[in-house]
CSV table of C-alpha atoms in Angstrom, one decimal:
chain,number,residue,atom,x,y,z
K,1,SER,CA,2.5,-0.7,17.5
K,2,TYR,CA,-0.8,-0.1,15.8
K,3,GLU,CA,-2.5,-3.1,14.2
K,4,LEU,CA,-5.4,-3.7,11.8
K,5,THR,CA,-7.1,-7.1,12.0
K,6,GLN,CA,-8.8,-8.8,9.1
K,7,PRO,CA,-10.2,-12.4,8.8
K,8,PRO,CA,-7.8,-14.5,6.7
K,9,SER,CA,-10.5,-15.7,4.4
K,10,VAL,CA,-14.1,-15.2,3.3
K,11,SER,CA,-16.0,-17.5,0.9
K,12,VAL,CA,-19.2,-16.7,-0.9
K,13,SER,CA,-21.2,-18.1,-3.9
K,14,PRO,CA,-21.6,-16.0,-7.0
K,15,GLY,CA,-24.4,-13.4,-6.6
K,16,GLN,CA,-24.2,-13.4,-2.9
K,17,THR,CA,-22.9,-10.6,-0.7
K,18,ALA,CA,-19.4,-10.7,0.8
K,19,ARG,CA,-18.4,-8.7,3.8
K,20,ILE,CA,-14.8,-8.2,4.9
K,21,THR,CA,-14.1,-6.6,8.2
K,22,CYS,CA,-11.1,-4.7,9.5
K,23,SER,CA,-10.7,-3.8,13.1
K,24,GLY,CA,-8.4,-1.2,14.7
K,25,ASP,CA,-8.4,1.0,17.8
K,26,ALA,CA,-7.7,4.2,15.9
K,27,LEU,CA,-10.3,3.7,13.2
K,28,PRO,CA,-12.8,6.0,14.8
K,29,LYS,CA,-10.3,8.8,14.3
K,30,GLN,CA,-8.5,7.7,11.2
K,31,TYR,CA,-9.8,6.9,7.7
K,32,ALA,CA,-9.6,3.5,6.3
K,33,TYR,CA,-8.7,2.5,2.8
K,34,TRP,CA,-9.2,-0.8,0.8
K,35,TYR,CA,-7.1,-2.4,-1.9
K,36,GLN,CA,-7.8,-5.3,-4.1
K,37,GLN,CA,-4.9,-7.5,-5.3
K,38,LYS,CA,-5.1,-10.3,-7.8
K,39,PRO,CA,-2.3,-12.9,-8.2
K,40,GLY,CA,0.8,-11.5,-9.8
K,41,GLN,CA,-0.6,-8.0,-9.9
K,42,ALA,CA,-0.1,-4.7,-8.0
K,43,PRO,CA,-2.7,-3.6,-5.5
K,44,VAL,CA,-5.6,-1.4,-6.7
K,45,LEU,CA,-7.3,1.1,-4.5
K,46,VAL,CA,-11.0,0.3,-4.4
K,47,ILE,CA,-12.3,2.4,-1.4
K,48,TYR,CA,-10.8,5.5,0.2
K,49,LYS,CA,-11.9,7.6,3.2
K,50,ASP,CA,-13.9,4.7,4.6
K,51,SER,CA,-16.6,4.8,1.9
K,52,GLU,CA,-15.6,6.7,-1.2
K,53,ARG,CA,-15.2,4.8,-4.4
K,54,PRO,CA,-12.5,5.8,-7.0
K,55,SER,CA,-13.7,6.2,-10.6
K,56,GLY,CA,-13.8,3.0,-12.4
K,57,ILE,CA,-14.5,0.8,-9.4
K,58,PRO,CA,-17.9,-1.0,-9.7
K,59,GLU,CA,-20.7,0.2,-7.6
K,60,ARG,CA,-21.1,-3.3,-6.1
K,61,LEU,CA,-18.0,-2.5,-3.9
K,62,SER,CA,-18.8,-0.3,-1.0
K,63,GLY,CA,-17.3,0.6,2.3
K,64,SER,CA,-18.7,1.5,5.7
K,65,SER,CA,-17.5,2.4,9.2
K,66,SER,CA,-18.8,1.7,12.7
K,67,GLY,CA,-16.7,2.4,15.7
K,68,THR,CA,-13.4,0.4,15.6
K,69,THR,CA,-14.5,-1.6,12.6
K,70,VAL,CA,-14.7,-0.8,8.9
K,71,THR,CA,-16.3,-3.1,6.4
K,72,LEU,CA,-15.8,-3.7,2.7
K,73,THR,CA,-19.0,-5.0,1.2
K,74,ILE,CA,-19.2,-6.6,-2.2
K,75,SER,CA,-22.8,-7.1,-3.4
K,76,GLY,CA,-23.6,-9.6,-6.2
K,77,VAL,CA,-20.2,-11.1,-6.0
K,78,GLN,CA,-18.7,-12.1,-9.4
K,79,ALA,CA,-15.9,-14.5,-10.2
K,80,GLU,CA,-13.7,-11.6,-11.1
K,81,ASP,CA,-13.9,-10.3,-7.5
K,82,GLU,CA,-11.9,-13.3,-6.3
K,83,ALA,CA,-8.7,-11.6,-4.9
K,84,ASP,CA,-6.9,-10.6,-1.8
K,85,TYR,CA,-8.2,-7.5,0.0
K,86,TYR,CA,-6.2,-5.3,2.3
K,87,CYS,CA,-7.4,-2.6,4.6
K,88,GLN,CA,-5.0,0.3,5.4
K,89,SER,CA,-4.9,3.2,7.7
K,90,VAL,CA,-2.4,5.4,9.5
K,91,ASP,CA,-1.1,5.7,13.0
K,92,SER,CA,-2.4,8.8,14.7
K,93,SER,CA,1.1,9.9,15.6
K,94,GLY,CA,2.0,10.6,12.0
K,95,PRO,CA,2.1,9.2,8.4
K,96,TYR,CA,3.1,5.7,9.6
K,97,VAL,CA,1.1,3.5,7.4
K,98,VAL,CA,-0.5,0.3,8.6
K,99,PHE,CA,-2.0,-2.6,6.5
K,100,GLY,CA,-4.2,-5.3,7.7
K,101,GLY,CA,-3.0,-8.8,7.2
K,102,GLY,CA,-5.3,-9.3,4.1
K,103,THR,CA,-8.4,-11.4,3.4
K,104,LYS,CA,-8.5,-13.9,0.6
K,105,LEU,CA,-12.0,-13.8,-1.0
K,106,THR,CA,-12.9,-17.0,-2.6
K,107,VAL,CA,-15.9,-17.2,-5.0
K,108,LEU,CA,-17.2,-20.7,-4.7
Y,1,GLU,CA,-1.7,8.3,-17.8
Y,2,VAL,CA,0.1,7.9,-14.5
Y,3,GLN,CA,2.9,5.3,-14.6
Y,4,LEU,CA,5.3,4.1,-12.0
Y,5,VAL,CA,8.1,1.8,-13.1
Y,6,GLU,CA,10.5,0.2,-10.6
Y,7,SER,CA,13.9,-1.1,-11.3
Y,8,GLY,CA,17.0,-2.2,-9.5
Y,9,GLY,CA,15.8,-5.4,-7.9
Y,10,GLY,CA,17.8,-8.6,-8.0
Y,11,LEU,CA,19.8,-10.9,-5.8
Y,12,ALA,CA,21.9,-9.5,-3.0
Y,13,GLN,CA,23.9,-11.2,-0.3
Y,14,PRO,CA,23.1,-10.8,3.4
Y,15,GLY,CA,24.7,-7.7,4.6
Y,16,GLY,CA,24.9,-6.3,1.1
Y,17,SER,CA,23.2,-3.3,-0.6
Y,18,LEU,CA,20.9,-2.5,-3.4
Y,19,ARG,CA,19.4,0.7,-4.8
Y,20,LEU,CA,15.9,0.7,-6.1
Y,21,SER,CA,14.6,3.3,-8.5
Y,22,CYS,CA,11.1,4.3,-9.5
Y,23,ALA,CA,10.5,6.3,-12.7
Y,24,ALA,CA,7.4,8.4,-12.5
Y,25,SER,CA,5.4,9.8,-15.5
Y,26,GLY,CA,2.0,11.2,-16.3
Y,27,PHE,CA,1.9,13.5,-13.3
Y,28,ILE,CA,4.0,16.1,-11.5
Y,29,LEU,CA,6.2,14.2,-9.0
Y,30,SER,CA,7.0,17.3,-6.9
Y,31,ARG,CA,3.3,17.6,-5.9
Y,32,ASN,CA,3.0,14.2,-4.3
Y,33,TRP,CA,4.2,12.3,-1.2
Y,34,MET,CA,5.7,9.0,-2.4
Y,35,SER,CA,6.2,5.7,-0.7
Y,36,TRP,CA,7.7,2.2,-0.9
Y,37,VAL,CA,5.6,-0.8,0.1
Y,38,ARG,CA,6.9,-4.4,0.0
Y,39,GLN,CA,5.4,-7.8,-0.1
Y,40,ALA,CA,7.3,-10.9,1.0
Y,41,PRO,CA,6.5,-14.1,-1.1
Y,42,GLY,CA,3.1,-15.4,-0.2
Y,43,LYS,CA,2.6,-12.7,2.5
Y,44,GLY,CA,0.7,-9.5,2.9
Y,45,LEU,CA,1.6,-5.8,2.2
Y,46,GLU,CA,4.0,-4.0,4.4
Y,47,TRP,CA,4.6,-0.3,4.3
Y,48,VAL,CA,8.3,0.6,4.1
Y,49,ALA,CA,8.8,4.3,3.9
Y,50,ASN,CA,7.3,7.7,3.0
Y,51,ILE,CA,8.8,10.9,1.7
Y,52,LYS,CA,7.3,14.4,1.5
Y,53,GLN,CA,7.1,16.4,-1.7
Y,54,ASP,CA,10.4,18.3,-1.2
Y,55,GLY,CA,12.2,15.5,0.7
Y,56,SER,CA,12.1,17.4,4.0
Y,57,GLU,CA,10.2,14.7,5.8
Y,58,LYS,CA,10.9,10.9,5.7
Y,59,TYR,CA,9.2,8.1,7.7
Y,60,TYR,CA,10.2,4.5,8.0
Y,61,VAL,CA,8.8,1.2,9.4
Y,62,ASP,CA,10.9,0.3,12.5
Y,63,SER,CA,12.3,-2.8,10.8
Y,64,VAL,CA,14.2,-0.8,8.2
Y,65,LYS,CA,15.2,2.3,10.2
Y,66,GLY,CA,18.9,2.9,10.0
Y,67,ARG,CA,19.3,0.5,7.1
Y,68,PHE,CA,17.1,1.9,4.3
Y,69,THR,CA,17.0,5.5,3.0
Y,70,ILE,CA,14.2,6.9,0.8
Y,71,SER,CA,15.0,9.8,-1.5
Y,72,ARG,CA,13.8,11.6,-4.5
Y,73,ASP,CA,14.9,13.7,-7.5
Y,74,ASN,CA,11.9,15.7,-8.7
Y,75,ALA,CA,13.9,17.1,-11.6
Y,76,LYS,CA,14.4,13.5,-12.8
Y,77,ASN,CA,10.9,12.4,-11.9
Y,78,SER,CA,12.4,9.6,-9.8
Y,79,LEU,CA,12.1,8.0,-6.4
Y,80,TYR,CA,14.8,5.9,-4.8
Y,81,LEU,CA,15.2,3.4,-2.0
Y,82,GLN,CA,18.8,2.7,-0.9
Y,83,MET,CA,18.9,-0.5,1.0
Y,84,SER,CA,21.9,-1.7,3.1
Y,85,SER,CA,22.7,-4.3,5.7
Y,86,LEU,CA,20.2,-6.5,3.9
Y,87,ARG,CA,18.7,-9.5,5.6
Y,88,ALA,CA,16.9,-12.5,4.4
Y,89,GLU,CA,13.6,-11.1,5.7
Y,90,ASP,CA,14.0,-8.1,3.4
Y,91,THR,CA,13.2,-10.5,0.5
Y,92,ALA,CA,10.1,-9.2,-1.2
Y,93,VAL,CA,8.5,-7.5,-4.1
Y,94,TYR,CA,9.0,-3.7,-3.6
Y,95,TYR,CA,6.4,-1.4,-4.9
Y,96,CYS,CA,6.6,2.3,-5.6
Y,97,ALA,CA,3.4,4.1,-4.8
Y,98,ARG,CA,2.0,7.6,-5.2
Y,99,ALA,CA,0.4,8.8,-2.0
Y,100,ARG,CA,-2.5,11.1,-1.4
Y,101,VAL,CA,-2.5,13.1,1.8
Y,102,PRO,CA,-5.7,15.2,1.8
Y,103,THR,CA,-5.7,15.8,5.6
Y,104,ALA,CA,-3.5,15.0,8.5
Y,105,ALA,CA,-5.7,11.9,9.2
Y,106,SER,CA,-5.4,10.6,5.7
Y,107,TYR,CA,-2.6,8.8,3.8
Y,108,TYR,CA,-3.2,6.4,1.0
Y,109,PHE,CA,-2.0,5.1,-2.3
Y,110,ASP,CA,-3.8,5.8,-5.5
Y,111,TYR,CA,-1.3,4.5,-8.0
Y,112,TRP,CA,1.2,1.6,-7.7
Y,113,GLY,CA,4.0,0.3,-9.9
Y,114,GLN,CA,4.3,-3.3,-10.9
Y,115,GLY,CA,7.0,-3.9,-8.4
Y,116,THR,CA,10.6,-5.2,-8.4
Y,117,LEU,CA,11.7,-8.4,-6.7
Y,118,VAL,CA,14.6,-8.2,-4.2
Y,119,THR,CA,16.0,-11.5,-3.1
Y,120,VAL,CA,18.5,-11.6,-0.2
Y,121,SER,CA,20.3,-14.9,-0.1
Y,122,SER,CA,23.8,-16.3,0.0
């Protein structure tokens, strides 16, 4: 079955740049999406179609894609960015959704 | 304002059944694919099932095939998940989510409910 691989954790100091990667063999052909989830809350879409940002999402969050890896970049990290981040894509055989294992972003 | 409100969660015994509901408002349900996504305690997100606008297509993760059934009633603005033969590993918060499918290579969730907890235990 198709898998997406994320690092379990990333730590950065306030004001620095955080980069969270997500790897998957089908990513060159399928779009990736990113969700932010804070404790006790539902996930929130922060990036769609690799690099598009929904309205209301701060510009310091951005997405990029290169080959089999997509990256969520958070520039000028703030304390409020501390959360779990999940990448998501679909299997090329149909709308079978796949999530990465999630990355816990810690703001030191 | 788009709202998704899940209900029907609770305690079920192994081998038992539960039916989850999701009440949708603020948008026209019949225009959207809809999905269920779950999250076991302390774990990551796991997609469970998708259903097309008219209910003609349904897709499931392998672990629930033959046990769970996704359905919808567009006239009642509602999405459902019938769960049977429940197992301990089905214990999770179940989220209802509105899907966007702009192309065949795209499927993602732009709105989520707050979730309903299902606990499977004797």
